[in-house]
Short mmCIF file of C-alpha atoms in Angstrom, two decimals:
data_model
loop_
_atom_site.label_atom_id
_atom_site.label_comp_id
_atom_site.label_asym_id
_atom_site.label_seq_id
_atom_site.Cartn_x
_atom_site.Cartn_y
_atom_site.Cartn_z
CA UNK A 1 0.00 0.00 0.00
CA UNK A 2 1.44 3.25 -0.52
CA UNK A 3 1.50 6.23 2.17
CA UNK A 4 2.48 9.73 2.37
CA UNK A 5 4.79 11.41 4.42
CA UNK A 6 8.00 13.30 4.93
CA UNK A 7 7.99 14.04 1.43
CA UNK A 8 7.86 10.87 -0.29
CA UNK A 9 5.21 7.26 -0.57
CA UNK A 10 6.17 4.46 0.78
CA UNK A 11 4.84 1.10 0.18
CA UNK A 12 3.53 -1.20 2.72
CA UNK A 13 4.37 -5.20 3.02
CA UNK A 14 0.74 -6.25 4.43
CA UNK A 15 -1.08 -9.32 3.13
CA UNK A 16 -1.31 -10.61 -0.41
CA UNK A 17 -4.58 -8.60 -2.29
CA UNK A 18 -5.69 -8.23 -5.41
CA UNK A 19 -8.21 -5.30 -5.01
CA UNK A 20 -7.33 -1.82 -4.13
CA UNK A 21 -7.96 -0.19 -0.50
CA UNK A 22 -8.54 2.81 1.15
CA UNK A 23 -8.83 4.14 4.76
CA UNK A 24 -6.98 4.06 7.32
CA UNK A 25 -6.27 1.09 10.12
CA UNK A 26 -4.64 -2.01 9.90
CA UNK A 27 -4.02 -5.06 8.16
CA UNK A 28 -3.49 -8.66 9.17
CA UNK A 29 0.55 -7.45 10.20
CA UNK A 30 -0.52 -4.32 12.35
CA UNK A 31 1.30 -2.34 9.66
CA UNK A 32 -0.52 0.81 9.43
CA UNK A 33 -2.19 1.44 6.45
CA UNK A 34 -2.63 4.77 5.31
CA UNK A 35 -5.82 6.99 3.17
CA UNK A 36 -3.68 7.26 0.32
CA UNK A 37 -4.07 4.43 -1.46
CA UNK A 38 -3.15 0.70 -1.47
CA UNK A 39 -1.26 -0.75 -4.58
CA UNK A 40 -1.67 -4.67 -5.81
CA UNK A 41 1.18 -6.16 -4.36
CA UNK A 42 1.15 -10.14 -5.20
CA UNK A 43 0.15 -12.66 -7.64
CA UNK A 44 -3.20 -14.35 -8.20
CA UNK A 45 -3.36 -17.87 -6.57
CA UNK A 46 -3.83 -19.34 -10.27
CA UNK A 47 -0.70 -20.09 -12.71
CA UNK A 48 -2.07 -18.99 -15.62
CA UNK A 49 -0.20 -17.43 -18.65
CA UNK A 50 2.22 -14.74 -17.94
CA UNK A 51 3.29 -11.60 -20.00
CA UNK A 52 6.52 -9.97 -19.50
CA UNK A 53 6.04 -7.60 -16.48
CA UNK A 54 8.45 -4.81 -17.55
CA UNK A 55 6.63 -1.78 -19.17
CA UNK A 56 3.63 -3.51 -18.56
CA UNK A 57 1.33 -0.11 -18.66
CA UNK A 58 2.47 0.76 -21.62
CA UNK A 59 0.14 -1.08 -23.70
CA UNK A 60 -2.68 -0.98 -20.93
CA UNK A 61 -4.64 2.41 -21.14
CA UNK A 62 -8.18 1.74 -19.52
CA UNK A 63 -9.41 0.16 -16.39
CA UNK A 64 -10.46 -2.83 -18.04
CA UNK A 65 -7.13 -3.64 -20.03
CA UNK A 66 -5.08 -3.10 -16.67
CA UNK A 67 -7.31 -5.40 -14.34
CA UNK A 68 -7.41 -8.05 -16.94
CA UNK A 69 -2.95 -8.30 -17.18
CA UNK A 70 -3.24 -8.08 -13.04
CA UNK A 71 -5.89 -11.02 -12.80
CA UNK A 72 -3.37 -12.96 -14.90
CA UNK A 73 0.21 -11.45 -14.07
CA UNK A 74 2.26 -10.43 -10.83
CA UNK A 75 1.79 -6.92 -9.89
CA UNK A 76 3.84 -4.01 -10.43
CA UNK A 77 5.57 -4.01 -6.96
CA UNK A 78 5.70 -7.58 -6.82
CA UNK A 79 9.28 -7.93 -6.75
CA UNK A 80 9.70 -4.71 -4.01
CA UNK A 81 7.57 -7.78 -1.62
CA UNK A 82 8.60 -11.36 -3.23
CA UNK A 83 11.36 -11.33 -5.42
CA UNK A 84 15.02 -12.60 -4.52
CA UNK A 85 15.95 -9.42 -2.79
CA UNK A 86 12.51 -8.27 -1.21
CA UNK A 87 12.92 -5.97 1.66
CA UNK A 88 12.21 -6.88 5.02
CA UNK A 89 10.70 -3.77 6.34
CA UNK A 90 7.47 -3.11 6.92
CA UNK A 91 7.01 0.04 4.14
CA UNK A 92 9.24 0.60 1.47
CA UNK A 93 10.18 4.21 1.16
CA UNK A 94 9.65 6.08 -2.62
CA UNK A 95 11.27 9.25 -1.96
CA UNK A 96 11.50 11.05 -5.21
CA UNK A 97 7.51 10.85 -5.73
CA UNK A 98 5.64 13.04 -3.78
CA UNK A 99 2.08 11.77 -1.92
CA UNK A 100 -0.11 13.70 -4.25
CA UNK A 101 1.16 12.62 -7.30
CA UNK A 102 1.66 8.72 -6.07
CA UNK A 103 -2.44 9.15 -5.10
CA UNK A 104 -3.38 10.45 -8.69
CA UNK A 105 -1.01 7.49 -10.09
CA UNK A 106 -3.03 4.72 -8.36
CA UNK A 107 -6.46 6.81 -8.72
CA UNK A 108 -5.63 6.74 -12.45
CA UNK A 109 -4.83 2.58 -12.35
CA UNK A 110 -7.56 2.01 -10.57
CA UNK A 111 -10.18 3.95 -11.48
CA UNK A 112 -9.22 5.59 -14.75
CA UNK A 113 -9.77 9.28 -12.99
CA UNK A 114 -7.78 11.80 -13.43
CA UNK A 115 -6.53 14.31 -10.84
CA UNK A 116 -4.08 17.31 -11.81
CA UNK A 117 -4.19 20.32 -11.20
CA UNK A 118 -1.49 22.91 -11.37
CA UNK A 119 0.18 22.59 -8.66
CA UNK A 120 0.31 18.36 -9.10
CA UNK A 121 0.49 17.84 -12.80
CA UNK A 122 4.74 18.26 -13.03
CA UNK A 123 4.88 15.57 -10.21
CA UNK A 124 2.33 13.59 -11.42
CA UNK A 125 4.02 13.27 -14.86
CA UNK A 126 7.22 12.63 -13.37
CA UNK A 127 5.38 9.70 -11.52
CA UNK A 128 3.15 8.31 -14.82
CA UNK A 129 6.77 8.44 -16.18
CA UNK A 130 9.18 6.53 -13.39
CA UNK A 131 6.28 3.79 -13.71
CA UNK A 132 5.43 3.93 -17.59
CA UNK A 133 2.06 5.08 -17.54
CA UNK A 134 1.67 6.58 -20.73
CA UNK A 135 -1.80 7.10 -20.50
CA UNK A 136 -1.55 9.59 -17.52
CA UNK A 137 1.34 11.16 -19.20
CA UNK A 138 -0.52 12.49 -22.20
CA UNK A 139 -3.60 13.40 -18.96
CA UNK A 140 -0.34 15.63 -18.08
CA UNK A 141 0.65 16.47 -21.10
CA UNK A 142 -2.52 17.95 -22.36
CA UNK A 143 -3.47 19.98 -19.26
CA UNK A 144 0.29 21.37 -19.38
CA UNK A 145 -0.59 22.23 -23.32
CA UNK A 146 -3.85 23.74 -22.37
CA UNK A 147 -2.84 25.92 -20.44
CA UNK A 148 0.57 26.83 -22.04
CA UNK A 149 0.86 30.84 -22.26
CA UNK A 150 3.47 33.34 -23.09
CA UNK A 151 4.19 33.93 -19.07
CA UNK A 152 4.73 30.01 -18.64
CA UNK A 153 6.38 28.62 -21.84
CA UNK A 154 9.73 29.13 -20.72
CA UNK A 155 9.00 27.16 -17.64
CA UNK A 156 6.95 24.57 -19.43
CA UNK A 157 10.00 24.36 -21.73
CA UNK A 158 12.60 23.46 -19.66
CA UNK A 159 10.54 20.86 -18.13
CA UNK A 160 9.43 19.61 -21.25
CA UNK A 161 12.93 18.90 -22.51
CA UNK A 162 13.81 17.41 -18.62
CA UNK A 163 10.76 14.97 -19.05
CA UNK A 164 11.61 14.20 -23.00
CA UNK A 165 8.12 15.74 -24.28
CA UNK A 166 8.95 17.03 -27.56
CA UNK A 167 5.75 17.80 -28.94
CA UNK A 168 5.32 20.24 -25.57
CA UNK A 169 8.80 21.65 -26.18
CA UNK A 170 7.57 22.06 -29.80
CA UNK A 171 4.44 23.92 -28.62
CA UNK A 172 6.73 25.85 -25.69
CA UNK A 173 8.57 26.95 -28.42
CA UNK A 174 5.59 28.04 -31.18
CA UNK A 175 4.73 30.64 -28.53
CA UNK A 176 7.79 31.80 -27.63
CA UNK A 177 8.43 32.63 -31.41
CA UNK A 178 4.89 34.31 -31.97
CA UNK A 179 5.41 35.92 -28.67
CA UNK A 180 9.03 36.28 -28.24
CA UNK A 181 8.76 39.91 -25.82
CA UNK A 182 6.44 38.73 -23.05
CA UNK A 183 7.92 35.24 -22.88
CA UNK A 184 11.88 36.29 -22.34
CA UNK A 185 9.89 39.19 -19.99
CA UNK A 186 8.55 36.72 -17.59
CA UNK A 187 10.08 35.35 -14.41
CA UNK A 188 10.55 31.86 -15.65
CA UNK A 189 12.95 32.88 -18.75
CA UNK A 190 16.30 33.35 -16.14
CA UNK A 191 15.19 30.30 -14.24
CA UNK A 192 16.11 28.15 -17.76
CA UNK A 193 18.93 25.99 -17.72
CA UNK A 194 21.89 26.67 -20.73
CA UNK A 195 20.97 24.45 -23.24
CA UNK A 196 17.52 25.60 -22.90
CA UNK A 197 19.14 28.93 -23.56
CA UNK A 198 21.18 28.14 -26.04
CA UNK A 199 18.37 26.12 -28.40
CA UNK A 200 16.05 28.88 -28.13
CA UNK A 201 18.62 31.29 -29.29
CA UNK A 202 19.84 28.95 -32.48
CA UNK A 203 16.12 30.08 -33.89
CA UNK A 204 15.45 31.91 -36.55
CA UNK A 205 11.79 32.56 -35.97
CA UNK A 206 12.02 34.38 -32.70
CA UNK A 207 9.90 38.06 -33.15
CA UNK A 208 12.05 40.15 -31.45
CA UNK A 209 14.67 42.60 -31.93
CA UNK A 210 18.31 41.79 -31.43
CA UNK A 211 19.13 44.15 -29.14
CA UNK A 212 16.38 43.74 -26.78
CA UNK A 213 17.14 39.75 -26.55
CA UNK A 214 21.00 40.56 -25.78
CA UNK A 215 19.62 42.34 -22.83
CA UNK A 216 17.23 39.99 -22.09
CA UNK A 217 20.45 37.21 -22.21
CA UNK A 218 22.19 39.59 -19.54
CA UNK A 219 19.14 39.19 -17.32
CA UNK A 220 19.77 35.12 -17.30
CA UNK A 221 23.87 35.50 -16.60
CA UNK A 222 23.02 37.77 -14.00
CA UNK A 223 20.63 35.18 -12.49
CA UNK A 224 22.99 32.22 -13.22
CA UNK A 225 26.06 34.10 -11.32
CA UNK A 226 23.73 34.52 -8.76
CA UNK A 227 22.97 30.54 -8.43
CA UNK A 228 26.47 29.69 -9.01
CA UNK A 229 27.24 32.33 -6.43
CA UNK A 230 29.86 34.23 -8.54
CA UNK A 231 30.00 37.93 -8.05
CA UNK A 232 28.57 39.80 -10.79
CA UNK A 233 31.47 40.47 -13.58
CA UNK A 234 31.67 41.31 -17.02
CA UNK A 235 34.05 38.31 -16.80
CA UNK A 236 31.79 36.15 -15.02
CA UNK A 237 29.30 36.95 -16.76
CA UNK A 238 31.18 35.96 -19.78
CA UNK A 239 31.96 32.46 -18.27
CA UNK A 240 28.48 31.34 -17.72
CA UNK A 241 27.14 32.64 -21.26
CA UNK A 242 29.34 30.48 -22.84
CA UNK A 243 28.98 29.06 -26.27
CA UNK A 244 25.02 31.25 -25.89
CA UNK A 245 26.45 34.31 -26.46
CA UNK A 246 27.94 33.63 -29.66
CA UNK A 247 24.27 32.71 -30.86
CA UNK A 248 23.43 36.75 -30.28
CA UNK A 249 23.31 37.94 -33.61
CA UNK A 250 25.48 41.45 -32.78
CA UNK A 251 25.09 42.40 -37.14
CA UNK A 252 21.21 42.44 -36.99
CA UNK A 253 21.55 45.60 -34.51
CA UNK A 254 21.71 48.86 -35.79
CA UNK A 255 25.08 50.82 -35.07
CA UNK A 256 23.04 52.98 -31.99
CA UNK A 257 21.48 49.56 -30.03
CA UNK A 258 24.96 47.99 -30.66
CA UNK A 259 26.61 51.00 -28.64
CA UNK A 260 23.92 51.99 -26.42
CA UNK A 261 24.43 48.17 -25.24
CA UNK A 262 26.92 45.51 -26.24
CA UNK A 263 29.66 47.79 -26.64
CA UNK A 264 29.24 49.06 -23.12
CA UNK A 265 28.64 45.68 -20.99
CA UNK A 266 31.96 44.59 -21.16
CA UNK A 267 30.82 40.90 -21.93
CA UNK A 268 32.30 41.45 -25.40
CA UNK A 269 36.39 41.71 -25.42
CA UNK A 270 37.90 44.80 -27.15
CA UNK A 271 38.71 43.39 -30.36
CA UNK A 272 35.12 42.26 -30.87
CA UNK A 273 34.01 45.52 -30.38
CA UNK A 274 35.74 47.29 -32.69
CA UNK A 275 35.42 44.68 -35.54
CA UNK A 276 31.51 44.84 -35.02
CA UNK A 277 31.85 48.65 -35.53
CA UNK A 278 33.74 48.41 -38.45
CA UNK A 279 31.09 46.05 -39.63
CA UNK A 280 28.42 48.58 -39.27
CA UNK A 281 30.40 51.08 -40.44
CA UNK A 282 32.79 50.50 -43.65
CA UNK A 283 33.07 48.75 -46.42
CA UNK A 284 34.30 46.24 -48.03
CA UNK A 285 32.92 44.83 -44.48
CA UNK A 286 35.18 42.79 -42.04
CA UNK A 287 34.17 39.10 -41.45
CA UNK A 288 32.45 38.81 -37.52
CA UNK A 289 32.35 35.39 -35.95
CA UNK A 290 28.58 35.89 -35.28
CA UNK A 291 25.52 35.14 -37.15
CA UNK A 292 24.07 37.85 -39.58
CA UNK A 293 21.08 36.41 -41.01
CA UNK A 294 17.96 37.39 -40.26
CA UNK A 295 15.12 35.98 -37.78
CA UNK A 296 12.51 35.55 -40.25
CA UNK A 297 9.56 35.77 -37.26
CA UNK A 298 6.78 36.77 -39.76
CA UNK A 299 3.96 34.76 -39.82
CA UNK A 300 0.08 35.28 -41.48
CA UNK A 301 -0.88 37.29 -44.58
CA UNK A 302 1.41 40.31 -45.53
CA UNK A 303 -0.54 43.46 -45.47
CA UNK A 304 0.25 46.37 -46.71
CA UNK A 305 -1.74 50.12 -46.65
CA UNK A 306 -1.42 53.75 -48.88
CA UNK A 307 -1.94 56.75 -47.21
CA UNK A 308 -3.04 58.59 -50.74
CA UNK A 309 -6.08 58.78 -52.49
CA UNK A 310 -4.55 60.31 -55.89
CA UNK A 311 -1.51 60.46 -57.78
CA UNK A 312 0.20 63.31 -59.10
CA UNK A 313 4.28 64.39 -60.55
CA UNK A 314 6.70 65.44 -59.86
CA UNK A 315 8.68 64.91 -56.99
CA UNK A 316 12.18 65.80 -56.69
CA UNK A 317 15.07 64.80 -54.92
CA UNK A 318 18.78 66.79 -53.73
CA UNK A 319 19.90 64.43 -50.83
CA UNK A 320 17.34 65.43 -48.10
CA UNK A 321 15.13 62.21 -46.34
CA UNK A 322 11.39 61.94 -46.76
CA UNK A 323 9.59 61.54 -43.72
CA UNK A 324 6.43 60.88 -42.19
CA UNK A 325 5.51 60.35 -38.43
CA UNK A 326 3.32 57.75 -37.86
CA UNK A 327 1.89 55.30 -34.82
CA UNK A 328 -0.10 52.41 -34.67
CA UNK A 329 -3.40 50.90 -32.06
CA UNK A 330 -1.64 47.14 -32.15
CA UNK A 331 1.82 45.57 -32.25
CA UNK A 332 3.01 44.82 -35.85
CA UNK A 333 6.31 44.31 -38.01
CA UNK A 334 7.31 46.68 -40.38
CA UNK A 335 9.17 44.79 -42.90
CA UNK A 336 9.16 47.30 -45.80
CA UNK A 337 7.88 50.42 -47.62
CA UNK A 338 6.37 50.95 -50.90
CA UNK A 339 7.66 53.90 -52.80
CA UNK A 340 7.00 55.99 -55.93
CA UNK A 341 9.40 55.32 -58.69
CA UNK A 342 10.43 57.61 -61.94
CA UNK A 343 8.45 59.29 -64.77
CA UNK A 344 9.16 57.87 -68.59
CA UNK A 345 9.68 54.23 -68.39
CA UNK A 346 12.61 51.85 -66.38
CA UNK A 347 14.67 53.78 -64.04
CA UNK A 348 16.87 52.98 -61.12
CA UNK A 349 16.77 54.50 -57.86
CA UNK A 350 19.25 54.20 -54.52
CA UNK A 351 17.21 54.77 -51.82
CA UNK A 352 18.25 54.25 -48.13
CA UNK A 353 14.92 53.29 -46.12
CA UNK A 354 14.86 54.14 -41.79
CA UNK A 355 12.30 53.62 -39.06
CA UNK A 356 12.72 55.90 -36.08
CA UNK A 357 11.55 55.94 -32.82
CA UNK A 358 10.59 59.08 -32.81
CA UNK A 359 11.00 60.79 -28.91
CA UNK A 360 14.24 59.63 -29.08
CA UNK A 361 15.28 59.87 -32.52
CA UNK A 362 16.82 56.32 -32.11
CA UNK A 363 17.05 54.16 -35.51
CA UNK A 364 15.25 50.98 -35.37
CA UNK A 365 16.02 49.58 -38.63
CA UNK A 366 17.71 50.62 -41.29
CA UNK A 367 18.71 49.31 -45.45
CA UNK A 368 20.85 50.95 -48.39
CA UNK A 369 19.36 49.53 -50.99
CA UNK A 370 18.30 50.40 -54.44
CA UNK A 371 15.09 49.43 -57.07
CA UNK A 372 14.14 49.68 -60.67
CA UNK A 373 11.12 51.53 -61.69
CA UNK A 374 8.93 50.88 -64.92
CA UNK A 375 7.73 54.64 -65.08
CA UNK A 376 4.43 54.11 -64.01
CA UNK A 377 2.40 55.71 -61.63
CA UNK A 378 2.51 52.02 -59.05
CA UNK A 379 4.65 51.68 -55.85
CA UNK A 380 7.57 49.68 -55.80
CA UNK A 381 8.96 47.78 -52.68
CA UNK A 382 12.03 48.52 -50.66
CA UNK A 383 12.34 46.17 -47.57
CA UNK A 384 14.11 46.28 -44.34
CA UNK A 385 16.84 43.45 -43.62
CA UNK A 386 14.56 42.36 -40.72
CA UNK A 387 11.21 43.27 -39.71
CA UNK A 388 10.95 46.42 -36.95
CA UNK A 389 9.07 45.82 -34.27
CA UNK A 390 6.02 48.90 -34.07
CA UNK A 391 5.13 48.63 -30.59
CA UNK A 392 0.86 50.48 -30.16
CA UNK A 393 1.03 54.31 -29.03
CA UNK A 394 4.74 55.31 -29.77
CA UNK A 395 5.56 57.50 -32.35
CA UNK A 396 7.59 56.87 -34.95
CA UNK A 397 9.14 58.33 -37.97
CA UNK A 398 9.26 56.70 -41.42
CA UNK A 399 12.04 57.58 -43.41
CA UNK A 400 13.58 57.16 -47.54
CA UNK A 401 16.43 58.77 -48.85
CA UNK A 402 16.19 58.72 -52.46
CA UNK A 403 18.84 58.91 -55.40
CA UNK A 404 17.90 59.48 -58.69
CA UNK A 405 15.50 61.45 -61.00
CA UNK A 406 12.02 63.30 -60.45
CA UNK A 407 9.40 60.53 -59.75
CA UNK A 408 5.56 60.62 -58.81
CA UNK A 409 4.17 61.55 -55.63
CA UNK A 410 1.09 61.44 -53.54
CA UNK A 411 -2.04 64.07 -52.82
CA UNK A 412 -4.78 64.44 -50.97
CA UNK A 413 -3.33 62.08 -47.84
CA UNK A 414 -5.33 60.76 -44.69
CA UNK A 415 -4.34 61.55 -41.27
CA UNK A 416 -5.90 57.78 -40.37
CA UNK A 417 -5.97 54.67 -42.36
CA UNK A 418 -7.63 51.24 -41.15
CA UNK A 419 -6.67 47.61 -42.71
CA UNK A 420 -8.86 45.17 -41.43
CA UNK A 421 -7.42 41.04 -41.58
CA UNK A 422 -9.93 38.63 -43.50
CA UNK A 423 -10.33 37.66 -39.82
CA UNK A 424 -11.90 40.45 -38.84
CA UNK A 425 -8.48 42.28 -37.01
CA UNK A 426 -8.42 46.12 -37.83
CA UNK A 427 -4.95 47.93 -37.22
CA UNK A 428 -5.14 51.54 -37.79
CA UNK A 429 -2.33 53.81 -38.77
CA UNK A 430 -1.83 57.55 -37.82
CA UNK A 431 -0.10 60.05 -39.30
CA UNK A 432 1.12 63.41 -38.55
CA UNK A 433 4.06 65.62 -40.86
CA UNK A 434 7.72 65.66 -39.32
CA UNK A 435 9.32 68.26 -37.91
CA UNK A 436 11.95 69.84 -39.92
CA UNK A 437 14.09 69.10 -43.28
CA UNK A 438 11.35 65.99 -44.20
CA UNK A 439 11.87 67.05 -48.34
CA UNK A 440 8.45 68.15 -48.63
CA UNK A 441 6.79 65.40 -47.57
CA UNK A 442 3.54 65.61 -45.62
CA UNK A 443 0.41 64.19 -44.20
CA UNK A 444 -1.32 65.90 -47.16
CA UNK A 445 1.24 64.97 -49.94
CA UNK A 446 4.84 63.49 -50.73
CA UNK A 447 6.80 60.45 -50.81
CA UNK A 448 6.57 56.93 -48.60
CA UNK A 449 2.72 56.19 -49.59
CA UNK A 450 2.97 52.45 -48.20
CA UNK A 451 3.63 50.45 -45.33
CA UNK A 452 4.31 46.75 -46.02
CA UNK A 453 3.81 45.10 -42.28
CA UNK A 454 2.94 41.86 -40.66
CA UNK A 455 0.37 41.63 -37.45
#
């Protein structure tokens, strides 16, 4: 029979049964029985045809199946009572399963209930698992998945991988990429262990920016220094990042997050820093030992919307950026703008494209590109090396720096422009003119009519 106590079940030695008990008192011994549960402990008095006892629940998932092997097989704990190297005292002491999740282990056997709850359901798989339940492991498995949420999937994830789930850790990590910011803000992301670290970082799909996951990665060395109670270095710092730091991918930052951050934390050595800068900077570009491709984190329908109602030329150009403030009611991703080309037929333009935030005048993403026109009055696309995060209420300012001859423009613009999803998801734009040398353009007329995006 199994009891609770200190911590752990134990297992009483009382009389041969093949029926399940409950109460408390005592059996035939005077061994005390507890109101957890009692287990099947012997064999029937028959000798009848026996299966291989080892991973017996395995194949057994209802009530029925599992009476029917006990009827005709030794029980589970058989061996812990009569085998060659039984134990001679009176309970035999389980002390890596906790009461709870021993009682919903037999309930389940017995009974075919199941019992979880939050506070039981990572014990109780660990249980279903140290005694190959299956059944009660996918019970587990599916409460854990239902309620899996951006807060918790760090935390679900690391136990996911300790208890060899991988479609949870598959799940854990679906909502960590479609909700990269609130996961890696919640308490559970510094508790993860390295590897945990590390295979989230290798992703490419994570929706967030660079620079905000670096400091989100100096959050966890902090924490780990503090559990492997180091004092809180660059150097140290350094040690327990290990091999996850070189999964930060330093040439996705612009120049300003790469020295409002990195550069300054000392968990980069000297040389690094400088050859990152002359990354950003110069060109023919230096080779980095980090990754530069992009997270592509963009999933759905692109969407796109124009500002202008009517087309008009021309529009000309001496060096000076176009720009237009603009904010949004709901997060997106900004991967791109679409922008007026040339006059009389195929033209080529260099254009480099900016997003600002716009209080603090910090650049958010950033590409020198260029684009071939076919002189007509469409827009032509000019995308950003990875999406920008547009976070709902901030201002920011769209800019395009355009090289090349007089092209259209657009008139008669709207301050507020709506794009509703064919699910029924509206995300409104605002727009008001920028401040200062913007080229001309305005709310009312100019350059940048689109804004390619992802919700």
């Amino acid at each position: 029979m199994a009891t609770g106590g200190g911590g752990g079940a134990s297992i009483g030695d009382g009389q041969a049964s093949n029926f399940a008990q409950t109460g408390t008192g005592r059996n035939a011994d005077g061994v005390s029985i507890s109101n957890v549960a009692v287990a099947v402990i012997a064999a029937p008095p028959m000798a009848l045809h026996r299966e291989p006892a080892y991973n017996w629940q395995a194949t057994k998932s209802t009530v029925k199946e599992r009476f029917a092997f006990l009827f005709t097989n030794d029980a589970v704990f058989d061996a812990m009572f009569n085998g060659g190297m039984a134990t001679t005292s009176a309970e035999i002491e389980l002390p890596d399963v906790e009461p709870a999740a021993f009682l919903a282990l037999l309930r389940f056997l017995y009974s075919d209930e199941v019992h979880i709850g939050p506070e039981t359901v990572m014990t109780t798989l660990y249980t279903a698992k140290k005694y190959a339940v299956p059944a009660l492991e996918a019970h587990c498995v599916e409460f854990l998945t239902k309620h899996l949420r951006a807060d918790n999937a760090f935390m679900l994830l690391t136990q996911a991988r300790l208890f060899d789930e991988p479609q949870l850790a598959s799940l854990c990590l679906d909502t960590i990429d479609k909700s990269t910011a609130d996961a890696i803000n919640a308490e559970g992301f510094t508790d993860i262990d390295l590897d945990t670290l590390c295979a989230v970082l290798e992703r490419d799909t994570l929706g967030i920016r660079e620079s905000r996951l670096f400091s989100a990665v100096v959050r966890w060395a902090d924490a780990e220094c503090y559990r492997q109670q180091l004092p809180l270095t660059s150097e140290n710092k350094q040690k327990v990042l290990g091999k996850a730091l070189t999964l930060i991918r330093f040439p996705l930052m612009t120049v300003e997050e790469f020295a409002a951050g990195p550069a300054q934390s000392g968990i980069l050595f000297d040389r690094e820093v400088v050859n990152l800068f002359l990354h950003f900077t110069v060109n023919p570009k230096p080779r980095v030992d980090y990754i530069d491709r992009p997270r592509c984190c963009l999933r759905g329908k692109e969407c796109s919307i124009n500002r202008f109602q009517q087309v008009e030329s021309r529009w000309g150009y001496s060096g000076t950026s176009d720009r237009i403030r603009f904010n949004v009611n709901r997060r997106i991703s900004v991967v791109g703008f679409g922008l007026y080309g040339g006059l009389h037929g195929p033209t080529d333009y260099q254009v480099s494209i900016q997003i600002l935030e716009s209080d603090r005048n910090q650049t958010l993403g950033q590409n020198e590109t260029g684009f071939n026109c076919d002189g007509t009055a469409s827009t032509f696309r000019v995308m950003f090396k990875e999406p920008v995060e547009i976070l709902p209420n901030i201002s920011y300012t769209a800019c395009a720096t355009l090289k090349g001859p007089d092209s259209h423009y657009g008139t008669r613009g709207l301050k507020k422009v709506t794009h509703e999803s064919s699910t029924g998801t509206k995300t409104t734009f605002f727009f008001c003119s920028s401040p200062g040398n913007n080229n001309g353009t305005s709310v009312e007329d100019g350059q940048i009519p689109e804004i390619i995006f992802y919700t």
